[in-house]
Short mmCIF file of C-alpha atoms in Angstrom, two decimals:
data_model
loop_
_atom_site.label_atom_id
_atom_site.label_comp_id
_atom_site.label_asym_id
_atom_site.label_seq_id
_atom_site.Cartn_x
_atom_site.Cartn_y
_atom_site.Cartn_z
CA MET W 1 29.49 40.30 -26.96
CA LYS W 2 28.40 42.87 -24.46
CA GLU W 3 27.44 41.37 -21.13
CA SER W 4 23.99 41.77 -20.30
CA THR W 5 22.75 42.93 -16.67
CA LEU W 6 22.12 39.85 -14.28
CA ARG W 7 18.67 39.48 -13.40
CA ILE W 8 17.59 36.24 -11.31
CA LEU W 9 14.67 34.88 -10.81
CA LEU W 10 14.98 32.45 -7.32
CA ILE W 11 12.91 29.61 -6.85
CA GLY W 12 12.98 27.77 -3.53
CA PRO W 13 12.08 27.18 0.30
CA ARG W 14 11.64 29.78 2.86
CA ARG W 15 11.93 29.77 6.77
CA ASN W 16 8.33 29.84 7.95
CA ASN W 17 6.74 28.90 11.02
CA ASN W 18 6.62 25.31 10.28
CA LEU W 19 9.26 23.78 12.48
CA GLU W 20 10.41 21.34 9.49
CA SER W 21 11.32 24.55 7.66
CA ILE W 22 14.15 25.11 9.72
CA GLY W 23 17.04 23.43 8.51
CA GLY W 24 19.89 23.64 6.14
CA THR W 25 18.02 23.82 3.06
CA THR W 26 16.27 27.20 4.17
CA VAL W 27 19.20 28.48 5.65
CA SER W 28 21.04 28.16 2.39
CA PHE W 29 18.33 29.70 0.52
CA GLU W 30 18.21 32.76 2.59
CA ASN W 31 21.72 33.42 2.70
CA LEU W 32 21.74 33.33 -1.11
CA ILE W 33 19.10 35.94 -0.79
CA SER W 34 20.80 38.09 1.99
CA PHE W 35 24.14 37.88 -0.53
CA LEU W 36 22.12 39.36 -3.48
CA ASP W 37 20.49 41.78 -1.58
CA SER W 38 23.29 43.25 -0.04
CA ASN W 39 25.34 43.26 -3.14
CA LYS W 40 22.48 44.91 -4.91
CA ILE W 41 22.16 42.05 -7.54
CA VAL W 42 18.66 42.58 -9.15
CA HIS W 43 16.65 39.35 -8.39
CA GLN W 44 12.77 38.26 -7.70
CA ILE W 45 11.79 35.39 -5.35
CA VAL W 46 9.26 32.85 -5.65
CA CYS W 47 8.58 30.56 -2.70
CA THR W 48 8.07 27.07 -3.08
CA ASN W 49 6.68 26.26 0.57
CA ARG W 50 4.13 29.17 0.98
CA PHE W 51 1.59 26.75 1.95
CA LYS W 52 2.91 24.65 4.74
CA LYS W 53 0.70 21.70 5.19
CA ARG W 54 1.76 18.77 2.71
CA LYS W 55 -1.87 18.65 1.76
CA PHE W 56 -1.29 21.94 0.22
CA ASP W 57 1.40 20.74 -2.17
CA LEU W 58 -0.47 21.14 -5.20
CA TYR W 59 -1.39 24.58 -4.18
CA ASN W 60 2.14 25.45 -4.15
CA TYR W 61 2.77 23.98 -7.25
CA PHE W 62 0.40 26.28 -8.93
CA TYR W 63 1.12 29.20 -6.99
CA VAL W 64 5.20 28.75 -7.96
CA LEU W 65 4.16 28.45 -11.59
CA PHE W 66 1.73 31.47 -11.58
CA LYS W 67 4.61 33.68 -9.95
CA VAL W 68 7.05 32.66 -12.43
CA ILE W 69 4.83 33.27 -15.51
CA ILE W 70 4.50 36.64 -13.86
CA TYR W 71 7.99 37.32 -13.22
CA ILE W 72 9.51 36.00 -16.47
CA PRO W 73 9.70 39.34 -18.60
CA ARG W 74 11.73 41.00 -16.12
CA ILE W 75 14.66 38.24 -15.68
CA ASN W 76 17.06 36.48 -17.60
CA LEU W 77 17.94 33.66 -15.70
CA ILE W 78 16.17 31.29 -13.44
CA MET W 79 17.50 29.46 -10.57
CA LEU W 80 15.52 26.34 -9.08
CA ASN W 81 16.54 25.60 -5.78
CA ALA W 82 15.05 22.15 -4.44
CA SER W 83 15.30 19.01 -2.70
CA PRO W 84 15.58 15.87 -5.27
CA ARG W 85 11.84 15.70 -4.98
CA GLY W 86 11.25 19.11 -5.51
CA ILE W 87 13.39 18.87 -8.76
CA ILE W 88 10.96 16.30 -9.94
CA VAL W 89 7.70 18.05 -9.34
CA PHE W 90 9.24 21.45 -10.90
CA SER W 91 11.90 20.98 -13.37
CA PHE W 92 9.84 20.16 -16.57
CA PRO W 93 7.39 23.06 -16.22
CA ILE W 94 10.28 25.36 -15.30
CA TYR W 95 12.46 24.14 -18.01
CA LEU W 96 9.74 24.63 -20.68
CA ILE W 97 9.01 28.13 -19.46
CA ALA W 98 12.83 29.04 -19.49
CA TRP W 99 12.78 27.69 -23.22
CA LEU W 100 9.77 29.70 -24.27
CA PHE W 101 11.17 32.55 -22.90
CA ASN W 102 14.99 32.26 -23.70
CA CYS W 103 16.06 32.18 -20.14
CA LYS W 104 19.12 31.05 -18.93
CA LEU W 105 18.26 27.79 -16.59
CA VAL W 106 19.93 26.93 -13.46
CA PHE W 107 19.11 23.77 -11.08
CA ARG W 108 20.51 23.32 -7.66
CA VAL W 109 19.83 20.55 -5.87
CA PHE W 110 20.16 20.16 -1.94
CA GLY W 111 21.50 17.08 -0.04
CA GLY W 112 23.51 14.14 -1.29
CA ASP W 113 21.19 11.76 -1.94
CA PHE W 114 20.27 12.87 -5.41
CA TYR W 115 21.80 10.09 -7.61
CA SER W 116 20.20 7.36 -5.63
CA PHE W 117 16.75 9.21 -5.90
CA TYR W 118 17.46 9.37 -9.86
CA LEU W 119 18.14 5.43 -10.01
CA ASN W 120 15.34 4.66 -8.00
CA LEU W 121 12.86 6.31 -10.17
CA ASN W 122 10.99 4.29 -13.04
CA LYS W 123 12.75 4.26 -16.62
CA LEU W 124 10.29 6.86 -18.24
CA ALA W 125 10.92 9.43 -15.00
CA ARG W 126 14.78 8.76 -15.24
CA ILE W 127 14.46 9.56 -19.12
CA ALA W 128 12.70 12.54 -18.60
CA LEU W 129 14.41 14.12 -15.49
CA LEU W 130 17.57 13.50 -17.37
CA LYS W 131 16.58 15.34 -20.27
CA CYS W 132 15.57 18.41 -18.04
CA LEU W 133 19.01 18.24 -16.51
CA LYS W 134 21.14 18.07 -19.52
CA SER W 135 19.12 20.87 -20.98
CA ALA W 136 20.04 23.13 -18.02
CA ASP W 137 23.00 25.72 -18.44
CA LEU W 138 24.16 24.77 -15.32
CA LEU W 139 23.35 21.93 -12.68
CA LEU W 140 24.68 23.00 -9.17
CA LEU W 141 25.12 19.86 -6.79
CA GLN W 142 26.28 19.98 -3.02
CA THR W 143 28.61 17.23 -3.01
CA LYS W 144 31.92 16.06 -5.03
CA SER W 145 30.58 12.44 -5.31
CA LEU W 146 27.28 13.91 -7.02
CA LEU W 147 29.41 15.69 -9.30
CA GLN W 148 31.17 12.69 -10.43
CA LYS W 149 28.03 10.74 -10.98
CA PHE W 150 26.31 13.68 -12.95
CA GLU W 151 29.07 14.50 -15.02
CA LEU W 152 29.18 11.04 -16.53
CA LEU W 153 25.72 11.38 -17.52
CA ASP W 154 26.46 14.50 -19.67
CA CYS W 155 25.13 17.11 -17.45
CA LYS W 156 26.81 20.77 -17.13
CA VAL W 157 27.50 20.22 -13.60
CA ASN W 158 29.44 22.76 -11.00
CA TRP W 159 30.10 22.11 -7.19
CA LEU W 160 28.08 24.60 -4.76
CA PRO W 161 28.78 23.26 -1.40
CA THR W 162 26.71 24.27 1.57
CA SER W 163 28.13 27.69 2.96
CA ARG W 164 27.41 29.83 5.61
CA SER W 165 28.04 33.41 6.31
CA VAL W 166 29.98 33.49 9.70
CA LYS W 167 33.03 35.09 11.02
CA MET W 168 35.96 32.59 11.57
CA THR W 169 36.95 33.04 15.30
CA GLN W 170 39.38 31.10 17.57
CA ASN W 171 40.16 32.05 21.36
CA LEU W 172 43.61 31.17 21.59
CA ASN W 173 43.31 31.07 25.30
CA LYS W 174 40.55 28.83 25.39
CA GLU W 175 41.02 25.65 27.19
CA PHE W 176 39.52 21.88 26.40
CA SER W 177 36.75 21.69 28.64
CA LYS W 178 34.78 18.70 27.45
CA ARG W 179 31.84 20.74 26.31
CA LEU W 180 30.17 19.02 23.31
CA ILE W 181 26.96 20.29 21.19
CA TYR W 182 24.54 19.21 18.95
CA PHE W 183 22.41 21.61 16.93
CA GLY W 184 20.29 20.61 14.08
CA GLN W 185 16.83 19.03 13.84
CA ILE W 186 15.83 16.48 16.40
CA THR W 187 14.89 13.56 14.51
CA GLU W 188 16.24 9.74 15.16
CA GLN W 189 18.17 9.80 11.65
CA LYS W 190 20.15 12.32 13.09
CA GLY W 191 21.59 10.12 15.91
CA ILE W 192 19.92 11.59 18.67
CA ASP W 193 19.39 8.14 20.33
CA LEU W 194 23.29 7.87 20.24
CA ILE W 195 23.55 11.37 22.03
CA LEU W 196 20.91 10.59 24.79
CA ARG W 197 23.29 7.29 25.63
CA LEU W 198 26.04 9.47 25.73
CA ILE W 199 24.40 12.01 28.33
CA ASP W 200 23.68 8.79 30.60
CA ILE W 201 27.15 7.05 30.26
CA LEU W 202 29.67 9.91 30.30
CA ASP W 203 31.33 11.21 33.31
CA ILE W 204 30.14 14.46 35.31
CA ASP W 205 33.01 16.37 33.83
CA TYR W 206 31.48 16.11 30.23
CA GLN W 207 28.62 18.56 29.48
CA ILE W 208 26.69 17.81 26.45
CA ASP W 209 23.56 20.22 25.06
CA ILE W 210 21.19 19.56 22.37
CA TYR W 211 19.71 22.43 20.40
CA GLY W 212 17.38 22.55 17.42
CA PRO W 213 13.73 22.30 16.51
CA ILE W 214 11.79 18.92 17.97
CA ILE W 215 10.34 17.28 14.57
CA SER W 216 9.67 13.68 15.85
CA ASP W 217 7.30 13.39 18.78
CA LYS W 218 9.43 10.71 20.05
CA TYR W 219 11.48 13.83 21.42
CA LEU W 220 9.15 15.71 22.91
CA PHE W 221 10.22 14.67 26.40
CA LEU W 222 13.53 16.66 25.91
CA LYS W 223 11.34 20.28 26.44
CA SER W 224 11.59 19.06 30.35
CA LYS W 225 15.31 17.94 30.33
CA SER W 226 17.83 20.57 31.20
CA TYR W 227 20.10 19.67 28.57
CA TYR W 228 17.82 20.87 25.85
CA LYS W 229 18.27 24.46 25.05
CA GLY W 230 15.82 25.15 22.40
CA ILE W 231 16.13 26.69 18.81
CA LEU W 232 18.77 29.07 17.96
CA ASN W 233 18.39 31.98 15.85
CA GLN W 234 20.95 32.15 13.15
CA ASN W 235 22.69 35.18 14.64
CA GLN W 236 23.08 33.31 17.96
CA ILE W 237 24.75 30.46 16.42
CA PRO W 238 28.71 31.82 16.78
CA SER W 239 28.24 33.11 20.11
CA THR W 240 26.57 29.89 21.27
CA LEU W 241 29.22 27.50 19.59
CA SER W 242 31.87 29.65 21.30
CA ASN W 243 30.82 28.05 24.71
CA TYR W 244 31.56 24.70 23.76
CA ASP W 245 34.59 22.48 22.34
CA VAL W 246 33.24 19.94 19.94
CA LEU W 247 30.11 19.36 17.62
CA LEU W 248 28.52 16.05 17.71
CA LEU W 249 26.72 14.73 14.64
CA PRO W 250 26.04 11.03 14.62
CA THR W 251 23.83 11.23 11.74
CA PHE W 252 22.44 8.45 9.39
CA HIS W 253 19.77 10.89 7.47
CA PRO W 254 19.35 9.27 4.02
CA GLY W 255 19.42 12.75 2.38
CA GLU W 256 22.79 13.90 4.23
CA GLY W 257 24.89 16.13 2.04
CA TYR W 258 27.17 18.61 3.51
CA PRO W 259 25.63 19.84 6.97
CA GLY W 260 25.92 23.39 7.41
CA ALA W 261 26.08 22.81 11.54
CA ILE W 262 29.91 21.56 10.40
CA ILE W 263 30.86 24.47 8.53
CA GLU W 264 29.72 26.92 11.38
CA ALA W 265 31.01 24.82 14.04
CA ASN W 266 34.43 24.41 12.24
CA SER W 267 34.54 28.26 11.68
CA CYS W 268 34.48 29.02 15.69
CA GLY W 269 37.16 26.41 16.30
CA LEU W 270 35.16 23.62 17.45
CA PRO W 271 36.18 20.33 15.42
CA VAL W 272 33.45 17.76 14.68
CA ILE W 273 33.01 14.18 15.81
CA ALA W 274 30.31 12.64 13.11
CA SER W 275 29.58 9.33 11.74
CA ASN W 276 31.21 7.99 8.57
CA TRP W 277 28.19 8.41 6.47
CA MET W 278 27.47 9.59 2.82
CA SER W 279 29.55 12.60 1.86
CA ILE W 280 30.32 13.46 5.59
CA PRO W 281 34.08 12.56 4.95
CA GLU W 282 34.33 14.86 2.10
CA ILE W 283 33.69 17.80 4.79
CA VAL W 284 35.09 16.07 7.95
CA ILE W 285 38.58 15.00 7.23
CA ASP W 286 39.26 12.47 9.93
CA GLN W 287 42.06 13.45 12.47
CA TYR W 288 42.36 16.77 10.49
CA ASN W 289 39.37 18.96 11.29
CA GLY W 290 37.26 16.22 12.90
CA LEU W 291 37.08 12.63 13.96
CA LEU W 292 34.85 10.12 12.25
CA PHE W 293 33.43 6.89 13.47
CA PRO W 294 31.58 4.06 11.95
CA VAL W 295 27.80 4.73 11.52
CA ASN W 296 25.67 3.84 14.46
CA ASP W 297 28.71 1.97 16.68
CA PHE W 298 28.37 3.69 20.11
CA ASP W 299 31.34 2.21 21.41
CA SER W 300 33.48 3.78 18.65
CA LEU W 301 31.75 7.14 19.36
CA LEU W 302 32.61 7.11 23.15
CA ASN W 303 35.99 5.92 22.85
CA ILE W 304 36.49 8.91 20.23
CA ILE W 305 35.43 11.33 22.96
CA ARG W 306 37.33 9.73 25.94
CA ASN W 307 40.22 9.71 23.75
CA LEU W 308 39.99 13.39 22.79
CA ASN W 309 42.46 15.19 24.89
CA GLU W 310 43.60 18.90 25.08
CA VAL W 311 46.73 18.49 22.63
CA LYS W 312 44.70 16.82 20.27
CA TRP W 313 41.91 19.26 20.38
CA ARG W 314 43.95 22.24 20.04
CA VAL W 315 45.39 20.75 16.36
CA LEU W 316 41.60 19.85 15.42
CA SER W 317 40.36 23.47 16.34
CA SER W 318 43.13 25.26 14.43
CA ASN W 319 42.67 23.10 11.35
CA ALA W 320 38.94 23.42 11.58
CA ILE W 321 39.28 26.84 10.93
CA LEU W 322 41.55 26.85 8.13
CA TRP W 323 39.29 24.21 6.62
CA SER W 324 36.14 26.31 7.07
CA LYS W 325 37.47 29.13 4.91
CA GLN W 326 36.52 27.43 1.54
CA PHE W 327 32.86 27.48 2.83
CA ASP W 328 32.49 31.04 3.69
CA GLY W 329 29.37 32.25 1.97
CA ASN W 330 30.61 35.47 0.79
CA PHE W 331 33.39 33.63 -1.26
CA VAL W 332 30.85 30.74 -2.41
CA ASN W 333 28.08 33.06 -3.58
CA SER W 334 30.77 35.42 -5.62
CA ASN W 335 31.70 32.62 -7.60
CA LEU W 336 28.39 31.69 -8.14
CA ILE W 337 27.50 34.72 -9.59
CA ASP W 338 30.79 35.07 -11.68
CA ARG W 339 29.29 31.71 -13.20
CA PHE W 340 25.89 33.07 -14.12
CA ARG W 341 27.34 36.42 -15.60
CA LYS W 342 29.42 34.34 -17.89
CA LEU W 343 26.49 32.10 -18.93
CA LEU W 344 24.80 35.40 -20.33
CA ILE W 345 28.03 36.50 -22.26
#
């Protein structure tokens, strides 16, 4: 059978002036858009966060459905990119539109907590959601743990890990200088309190800097601290990371999947010291491309940092670069488009 030309309708969140839009979800969606643009793959985009404040969620809902109906005659595949909450909100109407217009339907769920989210729904909502998920031509999940769980529910699952379009670089002459970095959203659940304790306790020969949008008012005081360096633009990340040795990620965020910061750090030769939380061990292999410590265990974190030396760091750094290759954006998105094209045959 002749293959149709792929024409995609992308539905998902875009970066805007709201600080909460600066994060892994919007970066992943923007990277996919950039890949489609650079490879001249026909696509239309519907933004799910056009109206920025939470009270405008209803406006966003009807805006999205209106735009989908406008674009539907021009496309043959719908890809909904959303958090678990977004999947609940949009899955049924998008499924219905795809069915009415005979379009292929793909759901991509961000984060690592989709299964627990699903289990916490009431019985009727679980049944309705599962029907939509099983009706999709593909259900794209970020972690292998989620893949296994939804495969058992007879969904047509595929692994779509977080990816980043960054160049893999390693400075062979670089020495371990005890420079550590955190970059990401600044909230309590990302483990910022542990990092602040490290700054207070570690010797003066250690340097820890913090980058990212301050989401919680609790941390507004950081703006007056020399170790808070502000928000990085995406194109600043590789050159900034090259000035550091290790990424810190003491997260206990309930929705944690595969943080893009880990991939970006590994690709620049930075091993990651991270909490053993949710699916983090799938992407940070202890003693290979990073080091893991028990969640919220400050003493373990402190000991890991103090015991990391030049020899161990070099091994971890080399492994980190090798490990990051599987998460390269061009590689991941090329495989994704190949899967889409097979759906049209």
